[in-house]
N, C-alpha and C. Protein backbone atom coordinates (compact mmCIF):
# COMPACT_ATOMS: atom_id res chain seq x y z
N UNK A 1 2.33 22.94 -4.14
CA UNK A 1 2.90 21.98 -5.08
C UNK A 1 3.34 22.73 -6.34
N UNK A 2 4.60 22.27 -7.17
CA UNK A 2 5.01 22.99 -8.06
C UNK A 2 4.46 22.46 -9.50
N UNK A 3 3.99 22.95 -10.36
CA UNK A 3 3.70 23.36 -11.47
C UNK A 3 4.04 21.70 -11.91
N UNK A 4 5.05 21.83 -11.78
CA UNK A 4 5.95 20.58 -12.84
C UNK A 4 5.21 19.48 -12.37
N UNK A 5 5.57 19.20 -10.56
CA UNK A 5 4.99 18.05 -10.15
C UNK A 5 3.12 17.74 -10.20
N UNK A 6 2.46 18.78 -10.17
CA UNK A 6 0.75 19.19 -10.46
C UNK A 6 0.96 18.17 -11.79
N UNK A 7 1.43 18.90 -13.06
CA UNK A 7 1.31 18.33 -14.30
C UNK A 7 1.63 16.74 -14.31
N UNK A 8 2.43 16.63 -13.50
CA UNK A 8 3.68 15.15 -13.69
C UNK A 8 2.17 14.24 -12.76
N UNK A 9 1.56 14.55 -11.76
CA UNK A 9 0.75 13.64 -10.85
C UNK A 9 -0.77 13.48 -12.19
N UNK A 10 -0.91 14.91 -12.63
CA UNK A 10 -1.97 15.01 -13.49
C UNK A 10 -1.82 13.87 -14.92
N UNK A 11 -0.84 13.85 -15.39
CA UNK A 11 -0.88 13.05 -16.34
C UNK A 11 -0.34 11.76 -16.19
N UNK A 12 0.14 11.35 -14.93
CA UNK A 12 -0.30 9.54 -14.19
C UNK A 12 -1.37 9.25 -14.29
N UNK A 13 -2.08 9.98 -13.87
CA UNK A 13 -3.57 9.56 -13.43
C UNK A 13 -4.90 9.06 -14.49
N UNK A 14 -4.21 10.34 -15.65
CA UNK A 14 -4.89 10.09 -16.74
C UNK A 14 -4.29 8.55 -17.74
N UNK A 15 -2.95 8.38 -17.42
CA UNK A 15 -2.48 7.53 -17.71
C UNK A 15 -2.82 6.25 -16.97
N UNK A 16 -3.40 6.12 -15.64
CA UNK A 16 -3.47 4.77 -15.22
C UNK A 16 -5.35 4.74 -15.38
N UNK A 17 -5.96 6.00 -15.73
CA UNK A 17 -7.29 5.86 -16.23
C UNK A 17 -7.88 5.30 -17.29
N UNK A 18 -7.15 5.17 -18.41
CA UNK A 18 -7.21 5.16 -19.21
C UNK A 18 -6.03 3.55 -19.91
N UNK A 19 -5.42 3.11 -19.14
CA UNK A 19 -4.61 1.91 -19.30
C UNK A 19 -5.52 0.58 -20.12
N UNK A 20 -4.77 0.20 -20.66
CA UNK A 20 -5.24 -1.29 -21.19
C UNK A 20 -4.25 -2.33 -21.14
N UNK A 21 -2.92 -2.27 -20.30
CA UNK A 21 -1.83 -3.12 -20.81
C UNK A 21 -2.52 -4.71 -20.14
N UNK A 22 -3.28 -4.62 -19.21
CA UNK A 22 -3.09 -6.11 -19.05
C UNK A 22 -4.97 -6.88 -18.62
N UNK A 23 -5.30 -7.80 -18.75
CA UNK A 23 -6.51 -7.89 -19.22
C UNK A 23 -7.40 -7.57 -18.06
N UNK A 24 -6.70 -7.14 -16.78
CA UNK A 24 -7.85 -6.43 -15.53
C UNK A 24 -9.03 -5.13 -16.51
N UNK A 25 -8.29 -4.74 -17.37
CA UNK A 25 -8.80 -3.43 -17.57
C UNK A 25 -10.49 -3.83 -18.34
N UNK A 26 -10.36 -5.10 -18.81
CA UNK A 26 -11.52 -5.28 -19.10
C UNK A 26 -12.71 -5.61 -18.27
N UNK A 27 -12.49 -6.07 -17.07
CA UNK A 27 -13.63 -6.25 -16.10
C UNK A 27 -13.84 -4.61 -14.90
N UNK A 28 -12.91 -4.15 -14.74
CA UNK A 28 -13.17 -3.02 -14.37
C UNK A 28 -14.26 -1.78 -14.27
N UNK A 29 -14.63 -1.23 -13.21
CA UNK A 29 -15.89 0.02 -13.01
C UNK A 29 -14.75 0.69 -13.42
N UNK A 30 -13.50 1.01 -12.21
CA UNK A 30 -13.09 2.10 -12.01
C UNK A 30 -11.81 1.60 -12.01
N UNK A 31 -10.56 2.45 -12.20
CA UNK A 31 -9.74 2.55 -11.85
C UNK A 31 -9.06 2.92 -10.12
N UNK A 32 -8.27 2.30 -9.51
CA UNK A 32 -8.45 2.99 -8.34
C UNK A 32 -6.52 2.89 -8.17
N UNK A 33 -6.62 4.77 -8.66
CA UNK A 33 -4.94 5.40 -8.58
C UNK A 33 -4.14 5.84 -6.98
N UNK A 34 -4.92 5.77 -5.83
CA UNK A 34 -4.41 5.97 -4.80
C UNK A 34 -4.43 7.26 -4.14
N UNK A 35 -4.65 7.10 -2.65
CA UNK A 35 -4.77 8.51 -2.49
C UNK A 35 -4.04 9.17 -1.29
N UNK A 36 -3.62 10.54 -0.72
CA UNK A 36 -3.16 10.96 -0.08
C UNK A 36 -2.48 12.30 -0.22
N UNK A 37 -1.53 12.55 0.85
CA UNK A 37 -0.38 13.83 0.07
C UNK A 37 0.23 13.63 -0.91
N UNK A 38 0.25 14.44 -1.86
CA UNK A 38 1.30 14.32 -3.37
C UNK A 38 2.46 15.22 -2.98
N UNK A 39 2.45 15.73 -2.01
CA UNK A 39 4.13 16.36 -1.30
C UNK A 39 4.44 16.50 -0.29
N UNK A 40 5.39 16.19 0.22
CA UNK A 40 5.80 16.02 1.48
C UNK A 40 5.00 14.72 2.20
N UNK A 41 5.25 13.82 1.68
CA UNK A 41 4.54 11.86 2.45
C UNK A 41 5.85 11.48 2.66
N UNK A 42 5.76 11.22 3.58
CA UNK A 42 7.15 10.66 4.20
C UNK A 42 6.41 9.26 3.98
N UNK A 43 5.29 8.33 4.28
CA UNK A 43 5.04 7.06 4.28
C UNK A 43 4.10 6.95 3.29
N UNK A 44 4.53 5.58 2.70
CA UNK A 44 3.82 5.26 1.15
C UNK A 44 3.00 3.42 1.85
N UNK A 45 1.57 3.14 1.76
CA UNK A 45 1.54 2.28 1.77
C UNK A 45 0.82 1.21 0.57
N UNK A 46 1.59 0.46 0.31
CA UNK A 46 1.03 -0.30 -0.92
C UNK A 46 0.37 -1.55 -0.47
N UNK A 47 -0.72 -1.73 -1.11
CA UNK A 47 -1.40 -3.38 -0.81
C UNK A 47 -1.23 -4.09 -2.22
N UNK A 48 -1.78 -5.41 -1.96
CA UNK A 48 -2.59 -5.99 -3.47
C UNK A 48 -3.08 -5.35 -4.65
N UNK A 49 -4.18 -5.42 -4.70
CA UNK A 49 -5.26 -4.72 -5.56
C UNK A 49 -6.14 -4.05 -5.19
N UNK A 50 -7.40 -3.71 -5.64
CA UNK A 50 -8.57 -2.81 -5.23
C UNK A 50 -9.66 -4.26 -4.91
N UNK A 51 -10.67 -4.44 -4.33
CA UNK A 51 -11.64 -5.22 -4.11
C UNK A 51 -12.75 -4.57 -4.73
N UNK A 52 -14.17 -5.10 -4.69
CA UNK A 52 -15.74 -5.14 -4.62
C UNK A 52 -15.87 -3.18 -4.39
N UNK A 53 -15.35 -2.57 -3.43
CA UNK A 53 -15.79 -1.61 -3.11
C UNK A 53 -15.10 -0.41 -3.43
N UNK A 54 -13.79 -1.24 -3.34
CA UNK A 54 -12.65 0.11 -3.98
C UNK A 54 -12.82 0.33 -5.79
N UNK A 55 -13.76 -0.96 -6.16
CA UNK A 55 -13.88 -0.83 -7.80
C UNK A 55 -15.07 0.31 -8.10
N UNK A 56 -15.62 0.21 -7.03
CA UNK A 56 -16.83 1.19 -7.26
C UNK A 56 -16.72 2.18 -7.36
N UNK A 57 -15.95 2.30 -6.19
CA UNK A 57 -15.43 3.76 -5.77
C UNK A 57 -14.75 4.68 -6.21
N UNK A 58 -13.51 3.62 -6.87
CA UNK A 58 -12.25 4.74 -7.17
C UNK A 58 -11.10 5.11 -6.11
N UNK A 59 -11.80 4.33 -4.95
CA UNK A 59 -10.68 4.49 -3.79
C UNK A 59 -10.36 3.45 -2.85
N UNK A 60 -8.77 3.60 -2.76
CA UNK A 60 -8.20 2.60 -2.40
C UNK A 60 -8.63 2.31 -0.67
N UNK A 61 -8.62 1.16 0.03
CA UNK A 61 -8.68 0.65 0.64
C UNK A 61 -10.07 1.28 1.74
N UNK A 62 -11.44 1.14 1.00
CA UNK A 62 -12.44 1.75 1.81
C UNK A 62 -13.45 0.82 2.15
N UNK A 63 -13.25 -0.41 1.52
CA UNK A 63 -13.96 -1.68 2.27
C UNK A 63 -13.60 -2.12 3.71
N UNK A 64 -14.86 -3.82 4.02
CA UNK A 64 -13.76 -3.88 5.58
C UNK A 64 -12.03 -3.89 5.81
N UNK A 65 -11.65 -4.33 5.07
CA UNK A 65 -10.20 -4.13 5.12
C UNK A 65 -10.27 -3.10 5.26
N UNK A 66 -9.78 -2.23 4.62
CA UNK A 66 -9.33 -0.71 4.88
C UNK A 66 -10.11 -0.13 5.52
N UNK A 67 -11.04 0.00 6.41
CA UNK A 67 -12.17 0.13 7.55
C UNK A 67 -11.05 -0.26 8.49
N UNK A 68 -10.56 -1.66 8.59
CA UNK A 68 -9.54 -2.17 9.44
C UNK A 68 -8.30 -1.76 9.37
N UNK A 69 -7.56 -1.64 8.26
CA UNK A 69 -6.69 -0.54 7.97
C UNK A 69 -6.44 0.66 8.84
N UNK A 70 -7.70 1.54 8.83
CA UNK A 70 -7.29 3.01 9.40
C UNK A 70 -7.72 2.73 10.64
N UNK A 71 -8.52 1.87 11.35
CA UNK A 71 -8.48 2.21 12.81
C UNK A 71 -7.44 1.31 13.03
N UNK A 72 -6.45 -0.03 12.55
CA UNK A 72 -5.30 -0.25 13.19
C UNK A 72 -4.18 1.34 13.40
N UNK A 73 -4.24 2.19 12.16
CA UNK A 73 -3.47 3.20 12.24
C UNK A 73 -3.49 3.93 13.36
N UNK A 74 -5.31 4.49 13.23
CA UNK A 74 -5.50 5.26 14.05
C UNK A 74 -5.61 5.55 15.51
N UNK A 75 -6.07 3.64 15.38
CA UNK A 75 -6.30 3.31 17.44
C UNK A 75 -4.83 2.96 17.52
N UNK A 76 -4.05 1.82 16.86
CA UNK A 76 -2.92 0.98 17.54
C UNK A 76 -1.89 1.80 17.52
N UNK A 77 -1.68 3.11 16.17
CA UNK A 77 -0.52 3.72 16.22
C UNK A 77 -0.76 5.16 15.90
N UNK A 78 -1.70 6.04 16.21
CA UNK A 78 -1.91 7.23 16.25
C UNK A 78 -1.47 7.70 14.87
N UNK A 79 -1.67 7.05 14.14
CA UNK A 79 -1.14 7.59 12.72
C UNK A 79 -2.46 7.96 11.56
N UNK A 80 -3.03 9.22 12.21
CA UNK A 80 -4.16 9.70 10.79
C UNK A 80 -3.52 9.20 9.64
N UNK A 81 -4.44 8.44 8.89
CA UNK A 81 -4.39 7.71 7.36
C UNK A 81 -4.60 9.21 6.66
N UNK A 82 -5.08 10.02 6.90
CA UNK A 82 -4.60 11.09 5.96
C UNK A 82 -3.63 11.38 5.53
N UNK A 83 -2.71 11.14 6.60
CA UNK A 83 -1.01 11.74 6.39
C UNK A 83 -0.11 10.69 5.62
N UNK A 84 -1.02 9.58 5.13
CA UNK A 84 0.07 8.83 4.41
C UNK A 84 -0.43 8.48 2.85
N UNK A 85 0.55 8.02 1.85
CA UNK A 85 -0.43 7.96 0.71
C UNK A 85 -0.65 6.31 0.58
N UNK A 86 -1.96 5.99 0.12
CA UNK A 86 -2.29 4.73 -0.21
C UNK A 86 -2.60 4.34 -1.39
N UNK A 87 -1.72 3.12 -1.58
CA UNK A 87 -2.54 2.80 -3.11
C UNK A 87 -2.02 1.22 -3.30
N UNK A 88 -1.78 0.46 -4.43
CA UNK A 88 -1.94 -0.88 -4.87
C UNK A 88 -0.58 -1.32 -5.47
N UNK A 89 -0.48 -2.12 -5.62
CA UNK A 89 0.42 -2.84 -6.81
C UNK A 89 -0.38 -2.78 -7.75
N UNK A 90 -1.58 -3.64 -8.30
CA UNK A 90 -2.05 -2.78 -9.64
C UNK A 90 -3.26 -1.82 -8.87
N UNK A 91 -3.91 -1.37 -9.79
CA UNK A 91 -4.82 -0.30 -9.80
C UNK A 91 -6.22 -0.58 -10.73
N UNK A 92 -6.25 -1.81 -10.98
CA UNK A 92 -7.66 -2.36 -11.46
C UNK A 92 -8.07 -3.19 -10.60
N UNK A 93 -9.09 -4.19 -10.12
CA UNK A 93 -9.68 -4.90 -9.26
C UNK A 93 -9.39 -6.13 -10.50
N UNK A 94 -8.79 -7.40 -9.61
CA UNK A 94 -8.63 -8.56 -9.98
C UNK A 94 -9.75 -9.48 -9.76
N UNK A 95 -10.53 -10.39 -10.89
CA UNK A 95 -11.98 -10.60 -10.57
C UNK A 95 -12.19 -11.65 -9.49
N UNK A 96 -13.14 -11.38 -8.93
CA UNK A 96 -13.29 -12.26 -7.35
C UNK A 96 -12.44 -12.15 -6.63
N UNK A 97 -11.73 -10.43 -6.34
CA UNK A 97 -10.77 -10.51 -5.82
C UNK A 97 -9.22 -10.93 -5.16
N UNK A 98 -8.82 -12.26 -6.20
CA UNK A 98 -8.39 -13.14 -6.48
C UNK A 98 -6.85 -12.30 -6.42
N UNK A 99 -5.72 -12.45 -5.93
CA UNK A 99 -4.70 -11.79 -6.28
C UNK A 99 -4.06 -11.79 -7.45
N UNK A 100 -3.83 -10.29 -7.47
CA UNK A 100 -2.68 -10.49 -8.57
C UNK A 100 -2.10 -10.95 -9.47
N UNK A 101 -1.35 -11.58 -10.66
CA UNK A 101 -0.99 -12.52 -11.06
C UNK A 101 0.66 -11.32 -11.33
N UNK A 102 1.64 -12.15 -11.15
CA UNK A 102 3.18 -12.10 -11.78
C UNK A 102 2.96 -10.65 -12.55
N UNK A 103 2.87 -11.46 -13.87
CA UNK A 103 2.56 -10.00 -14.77
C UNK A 103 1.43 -9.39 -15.00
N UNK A 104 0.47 -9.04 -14.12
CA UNK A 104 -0.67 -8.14 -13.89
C UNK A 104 0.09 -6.71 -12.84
N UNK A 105 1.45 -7.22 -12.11
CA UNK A 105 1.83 -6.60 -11.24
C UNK A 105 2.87 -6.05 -11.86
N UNK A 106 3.27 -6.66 -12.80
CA UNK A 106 4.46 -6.19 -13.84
C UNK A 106 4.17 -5.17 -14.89
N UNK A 107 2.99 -5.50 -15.18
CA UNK A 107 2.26 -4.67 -16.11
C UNK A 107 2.24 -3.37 -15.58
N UNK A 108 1.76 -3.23 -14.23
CA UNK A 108 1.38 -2.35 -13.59
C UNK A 108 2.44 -1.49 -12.92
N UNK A 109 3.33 -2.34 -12.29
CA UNK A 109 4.45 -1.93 -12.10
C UNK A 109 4.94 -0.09 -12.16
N UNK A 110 4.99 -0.02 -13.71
CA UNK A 110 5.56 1.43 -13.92
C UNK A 110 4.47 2.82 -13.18
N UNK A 111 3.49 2.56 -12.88
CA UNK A 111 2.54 3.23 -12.26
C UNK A 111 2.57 3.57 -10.67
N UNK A 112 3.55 2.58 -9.94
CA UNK A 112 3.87 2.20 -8.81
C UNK A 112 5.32 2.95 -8.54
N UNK A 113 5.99 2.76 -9.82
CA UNK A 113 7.47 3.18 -9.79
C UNK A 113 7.33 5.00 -9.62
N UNK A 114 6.53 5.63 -11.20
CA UNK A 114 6.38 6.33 -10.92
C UNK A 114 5.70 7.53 -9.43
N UNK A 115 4.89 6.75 -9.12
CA UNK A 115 4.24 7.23 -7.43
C UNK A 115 5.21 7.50 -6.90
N UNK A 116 6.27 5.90 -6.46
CA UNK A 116 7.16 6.60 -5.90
C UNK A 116 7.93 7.77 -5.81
N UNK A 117 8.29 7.37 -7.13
CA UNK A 117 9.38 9.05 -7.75
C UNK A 117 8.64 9.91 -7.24
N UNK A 118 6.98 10.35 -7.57
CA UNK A 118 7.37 11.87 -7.79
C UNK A 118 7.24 11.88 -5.55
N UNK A 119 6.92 10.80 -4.99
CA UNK A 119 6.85 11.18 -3.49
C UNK A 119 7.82 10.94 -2.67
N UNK A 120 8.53 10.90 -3.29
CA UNK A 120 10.03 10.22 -2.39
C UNK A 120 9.68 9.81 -1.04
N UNK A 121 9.03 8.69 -0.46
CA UNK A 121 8.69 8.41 0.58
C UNK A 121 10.26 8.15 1.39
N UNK A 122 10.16 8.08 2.29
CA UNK A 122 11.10 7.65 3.73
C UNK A 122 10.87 6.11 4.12
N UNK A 123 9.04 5.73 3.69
CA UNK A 123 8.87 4.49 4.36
C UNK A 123 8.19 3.99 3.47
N UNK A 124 8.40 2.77 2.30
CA UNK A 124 7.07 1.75 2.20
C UNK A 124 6.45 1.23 3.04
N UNK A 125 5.19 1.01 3.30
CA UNK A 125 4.55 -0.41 4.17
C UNK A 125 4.65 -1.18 3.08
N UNK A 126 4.41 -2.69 3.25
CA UNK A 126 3.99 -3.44 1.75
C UNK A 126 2.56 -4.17 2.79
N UNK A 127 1.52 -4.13 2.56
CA UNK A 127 0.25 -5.31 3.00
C UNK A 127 0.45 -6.34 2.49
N UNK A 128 0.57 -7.97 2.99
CA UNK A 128 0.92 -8.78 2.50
C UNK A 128 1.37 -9.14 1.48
N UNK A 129 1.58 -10.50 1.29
CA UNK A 129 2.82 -11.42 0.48
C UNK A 129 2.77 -10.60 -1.16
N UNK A 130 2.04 -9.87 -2.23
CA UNK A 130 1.83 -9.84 -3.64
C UNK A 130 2.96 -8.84 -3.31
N UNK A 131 2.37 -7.28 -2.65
CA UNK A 131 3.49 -6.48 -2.77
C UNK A 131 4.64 -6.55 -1.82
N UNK A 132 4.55 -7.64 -0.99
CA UNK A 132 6.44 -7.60 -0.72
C UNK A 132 7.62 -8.42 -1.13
N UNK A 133 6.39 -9.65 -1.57
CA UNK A 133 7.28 -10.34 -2.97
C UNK A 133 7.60 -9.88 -4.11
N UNK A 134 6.83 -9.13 -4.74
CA UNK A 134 7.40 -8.11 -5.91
C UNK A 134 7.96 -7.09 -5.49
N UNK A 135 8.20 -6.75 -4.83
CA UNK A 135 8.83 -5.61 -4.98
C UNK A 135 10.41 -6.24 -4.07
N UNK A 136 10.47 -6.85 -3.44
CA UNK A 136 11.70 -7.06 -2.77
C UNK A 136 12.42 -8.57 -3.54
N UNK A 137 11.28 -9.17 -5.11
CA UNK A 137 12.02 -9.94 -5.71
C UNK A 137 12.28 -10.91 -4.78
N UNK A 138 11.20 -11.64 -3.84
CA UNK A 138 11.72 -12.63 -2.95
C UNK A 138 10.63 -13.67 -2.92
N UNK A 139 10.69 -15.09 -2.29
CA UNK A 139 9.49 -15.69 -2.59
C UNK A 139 9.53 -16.34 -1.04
N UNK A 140 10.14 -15.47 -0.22
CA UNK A 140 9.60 -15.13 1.33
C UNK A 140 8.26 -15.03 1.76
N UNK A 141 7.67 -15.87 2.68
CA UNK A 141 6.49 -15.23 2.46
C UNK A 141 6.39 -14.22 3.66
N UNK A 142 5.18 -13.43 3.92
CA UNK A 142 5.03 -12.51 4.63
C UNK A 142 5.26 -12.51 5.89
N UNK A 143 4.84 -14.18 6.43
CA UNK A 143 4.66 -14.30 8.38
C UNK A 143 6.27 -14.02 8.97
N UNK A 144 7.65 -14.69 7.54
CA UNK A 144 8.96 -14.17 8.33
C UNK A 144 9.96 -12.76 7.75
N UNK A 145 9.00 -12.36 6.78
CA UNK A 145 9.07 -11.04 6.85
C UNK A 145 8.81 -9.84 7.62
N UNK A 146 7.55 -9.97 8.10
CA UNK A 146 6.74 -8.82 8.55
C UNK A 146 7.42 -8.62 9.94
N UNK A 147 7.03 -7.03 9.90
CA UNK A 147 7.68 -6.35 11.58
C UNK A 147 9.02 -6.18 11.52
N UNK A 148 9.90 -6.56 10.37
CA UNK A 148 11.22 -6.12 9.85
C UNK A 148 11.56 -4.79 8.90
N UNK A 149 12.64 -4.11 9.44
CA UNK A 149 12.99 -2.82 8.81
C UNK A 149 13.79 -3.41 7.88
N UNK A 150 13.31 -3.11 6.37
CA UNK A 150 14.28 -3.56 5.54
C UNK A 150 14.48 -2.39 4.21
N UNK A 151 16.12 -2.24 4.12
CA UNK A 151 16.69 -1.31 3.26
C UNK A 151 16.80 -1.63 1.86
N UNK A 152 15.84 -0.42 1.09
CA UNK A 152 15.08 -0.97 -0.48
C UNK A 152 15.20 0.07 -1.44
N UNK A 153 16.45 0.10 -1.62
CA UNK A 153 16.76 1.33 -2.72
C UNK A 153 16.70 2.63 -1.88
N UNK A 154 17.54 2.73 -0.70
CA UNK A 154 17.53 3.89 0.15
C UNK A 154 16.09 4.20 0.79
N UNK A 155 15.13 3.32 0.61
CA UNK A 155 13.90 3.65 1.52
C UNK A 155 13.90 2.54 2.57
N UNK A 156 13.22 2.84 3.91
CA UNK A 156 12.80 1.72 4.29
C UNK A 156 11.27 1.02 4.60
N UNK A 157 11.99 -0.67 4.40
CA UNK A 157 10.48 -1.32 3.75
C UNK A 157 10.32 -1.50 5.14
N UNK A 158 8.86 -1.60 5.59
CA UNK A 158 8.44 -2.12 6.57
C UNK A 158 6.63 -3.10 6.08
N UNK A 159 7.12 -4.70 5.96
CA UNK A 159 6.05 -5.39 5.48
C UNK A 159 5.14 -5.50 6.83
N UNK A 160 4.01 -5.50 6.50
CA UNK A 160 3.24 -5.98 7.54
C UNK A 160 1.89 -6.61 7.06
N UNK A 161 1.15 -7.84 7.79
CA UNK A 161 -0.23 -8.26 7.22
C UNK A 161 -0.74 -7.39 6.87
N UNK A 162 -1.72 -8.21 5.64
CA UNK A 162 -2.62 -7.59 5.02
C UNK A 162 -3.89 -7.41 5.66
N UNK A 163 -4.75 -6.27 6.11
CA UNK A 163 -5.51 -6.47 6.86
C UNK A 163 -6.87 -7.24 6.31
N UNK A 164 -6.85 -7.78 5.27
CA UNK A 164 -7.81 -9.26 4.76
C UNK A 164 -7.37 -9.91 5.14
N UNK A 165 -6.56 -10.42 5.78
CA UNK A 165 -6.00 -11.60 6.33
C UNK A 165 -6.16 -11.24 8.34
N UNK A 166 -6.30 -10.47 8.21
CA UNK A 166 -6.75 -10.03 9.82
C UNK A 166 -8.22 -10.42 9.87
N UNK A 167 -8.90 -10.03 8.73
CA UNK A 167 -10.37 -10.26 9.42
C UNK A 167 -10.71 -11.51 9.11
N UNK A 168 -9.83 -12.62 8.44
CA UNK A 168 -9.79 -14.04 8.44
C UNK A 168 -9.05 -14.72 10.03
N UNK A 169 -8.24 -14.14 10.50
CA UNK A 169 -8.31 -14.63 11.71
C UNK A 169 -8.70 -13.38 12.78
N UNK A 170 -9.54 -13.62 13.87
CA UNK A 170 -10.06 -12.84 14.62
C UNK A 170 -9.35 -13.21 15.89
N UNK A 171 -8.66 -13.81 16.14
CA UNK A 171 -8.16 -14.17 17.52
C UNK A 171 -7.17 -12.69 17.80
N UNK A 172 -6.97 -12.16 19.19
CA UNK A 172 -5.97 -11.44 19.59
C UNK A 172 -5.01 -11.92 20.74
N UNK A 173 -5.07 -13.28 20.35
CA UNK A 173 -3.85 -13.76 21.41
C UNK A 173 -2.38 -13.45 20.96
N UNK A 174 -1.86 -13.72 21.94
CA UNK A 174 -0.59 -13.08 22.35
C UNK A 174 -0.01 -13.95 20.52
N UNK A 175 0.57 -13.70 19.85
CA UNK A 175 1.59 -14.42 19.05
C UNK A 175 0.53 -14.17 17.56
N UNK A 176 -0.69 -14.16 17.68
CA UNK A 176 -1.61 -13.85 16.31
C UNK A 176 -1.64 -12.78 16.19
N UNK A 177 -1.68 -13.25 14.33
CA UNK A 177 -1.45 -12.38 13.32
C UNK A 177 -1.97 -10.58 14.19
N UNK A 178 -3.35 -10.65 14.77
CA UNK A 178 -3.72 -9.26 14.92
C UNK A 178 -2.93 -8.54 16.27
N UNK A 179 -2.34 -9.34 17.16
CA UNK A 179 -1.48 -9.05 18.02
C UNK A 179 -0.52 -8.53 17.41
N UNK A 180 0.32 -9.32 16.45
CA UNK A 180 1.80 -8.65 15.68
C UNK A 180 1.57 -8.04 15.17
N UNK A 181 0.37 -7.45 14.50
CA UNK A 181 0.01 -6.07 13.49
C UNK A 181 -0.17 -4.61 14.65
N UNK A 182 -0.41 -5.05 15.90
CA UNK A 182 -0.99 -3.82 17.00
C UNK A 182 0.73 -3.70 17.36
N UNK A 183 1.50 -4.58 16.90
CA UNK A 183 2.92 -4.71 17.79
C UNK A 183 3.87 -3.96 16.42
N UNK A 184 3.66 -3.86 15.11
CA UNK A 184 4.01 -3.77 14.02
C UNK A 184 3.59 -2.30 14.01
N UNK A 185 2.27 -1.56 14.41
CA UNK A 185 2.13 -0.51 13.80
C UNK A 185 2.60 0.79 15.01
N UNK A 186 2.99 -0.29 15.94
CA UNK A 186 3.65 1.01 17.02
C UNK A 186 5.08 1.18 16.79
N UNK A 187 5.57 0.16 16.06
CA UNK A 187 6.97 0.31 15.68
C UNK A 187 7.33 0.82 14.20
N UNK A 188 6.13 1.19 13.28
CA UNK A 188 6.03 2.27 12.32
C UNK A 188 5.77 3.84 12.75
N UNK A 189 5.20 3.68 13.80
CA UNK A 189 4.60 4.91 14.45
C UNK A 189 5.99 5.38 15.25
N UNK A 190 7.08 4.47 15.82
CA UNK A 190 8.09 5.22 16.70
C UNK A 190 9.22 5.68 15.64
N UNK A 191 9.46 4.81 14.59
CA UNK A 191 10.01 5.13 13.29
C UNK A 191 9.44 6.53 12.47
N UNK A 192 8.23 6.83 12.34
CA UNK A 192 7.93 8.14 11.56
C UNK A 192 8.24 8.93 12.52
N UNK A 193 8.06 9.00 13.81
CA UNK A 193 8.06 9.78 14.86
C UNK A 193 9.67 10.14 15.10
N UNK A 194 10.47 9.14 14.58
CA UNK A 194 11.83 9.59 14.73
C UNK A 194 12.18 10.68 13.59
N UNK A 195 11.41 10.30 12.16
CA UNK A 195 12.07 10.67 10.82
C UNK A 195 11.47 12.09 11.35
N UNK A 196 10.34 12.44 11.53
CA UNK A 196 10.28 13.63 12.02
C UNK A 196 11.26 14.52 12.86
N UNK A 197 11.38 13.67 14.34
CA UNK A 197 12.79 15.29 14.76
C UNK A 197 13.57 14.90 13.95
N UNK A 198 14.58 13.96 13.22
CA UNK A 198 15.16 14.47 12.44
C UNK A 198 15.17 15.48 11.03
N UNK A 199 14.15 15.89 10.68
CA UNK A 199 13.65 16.99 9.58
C UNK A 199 13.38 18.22 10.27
């Protein structure tokens, strides 16, 4: 990693550590800035917020969700969660895990923008409705979004459930939610797998 970008990731971090713009920052343990490759991530995935465990922690998606998270990656689409970076729309825990609000995500926003920049991803995921309504400016909700390739400032978005909303429904019949997420992450997996031979 080059010098410039080291410094440029180093002083985000201290910058989203240290934040007060919007009133999450007052109930907060931890900040939780996201984690993964800082060069060369071809896939960026963003959720909600941090929960109960990611506040503790400092890291994004290590509760049951994100427990559910990396083995959808890892069993449904062979995709080590190492190789991609993860992180939030904001980066404080919203209390009682409660989503988001408008401008908690707005607030936060520039923290998100920046990530992108310095990783020039190939692919957003968005995890349900907070980050693919903000960011695609739509009030779509997720069920006729998701499993669609959609073109977002030269990247492409690919929304898919949030996996809190997977472990609210447990069924794997043919047409539920956890069926279209096993059907969703093989068609992220044939997509990175393409962006690759092409590089």
């Amino acid at each position: 990693m080059s010098m410039d970008i080291s410094v440029a990731w180093n002083e985000l971090k201290k910058k989203v550590s240290e934040c007060q713009k919007c009133g999450l920052c007052k109930t907060r343990n931890n900040t939780v800035f996201g984690e993964g490759p800082e060069v060369n991530c071809k896939v960026v995935i963003v959720g909600e917020g941090p929960g109960a465990d990611e506040d503790a922690s400092g890291r994004p998606f290590v509760g049951k969700a994100g427990q559910l998270l990396t083995n959808i990656l890892e069993n449904g689409g062979n995709i080590p969660r190492n190789s991609l970076y993860i992180t939030n729309i904001v980066k404080c825990r919203p209390p009682e895990n409660r989503n988001p609000t408008r401008d908690e995500a707005q607030s936060c926003s520039e923290y998100l923008e920046a990530q992108l920049l310095l990783l020039h991803p190939e692919i957003v995921v968005t995890l349900g409705n907070v980050p693919t309504q903000f960011l695609l400016k739509t009030t779509q909700g997720i069920t006729g979004l998701r499993g669609q390739w959609i073109d977002w400032r030269g990247i492409k978005m690919f929304p898919m459930f949030h996996p809190s909303y997977l472990l609210r429904n447990e069924s794997r019949a043919v047409g539920s939610p956890k069926y279209l997420t096993w059907q969703d992450v093989k068609s992220l997996k044939e997509k990175i797998d393409t962006l690759q031979q092409g590089s």
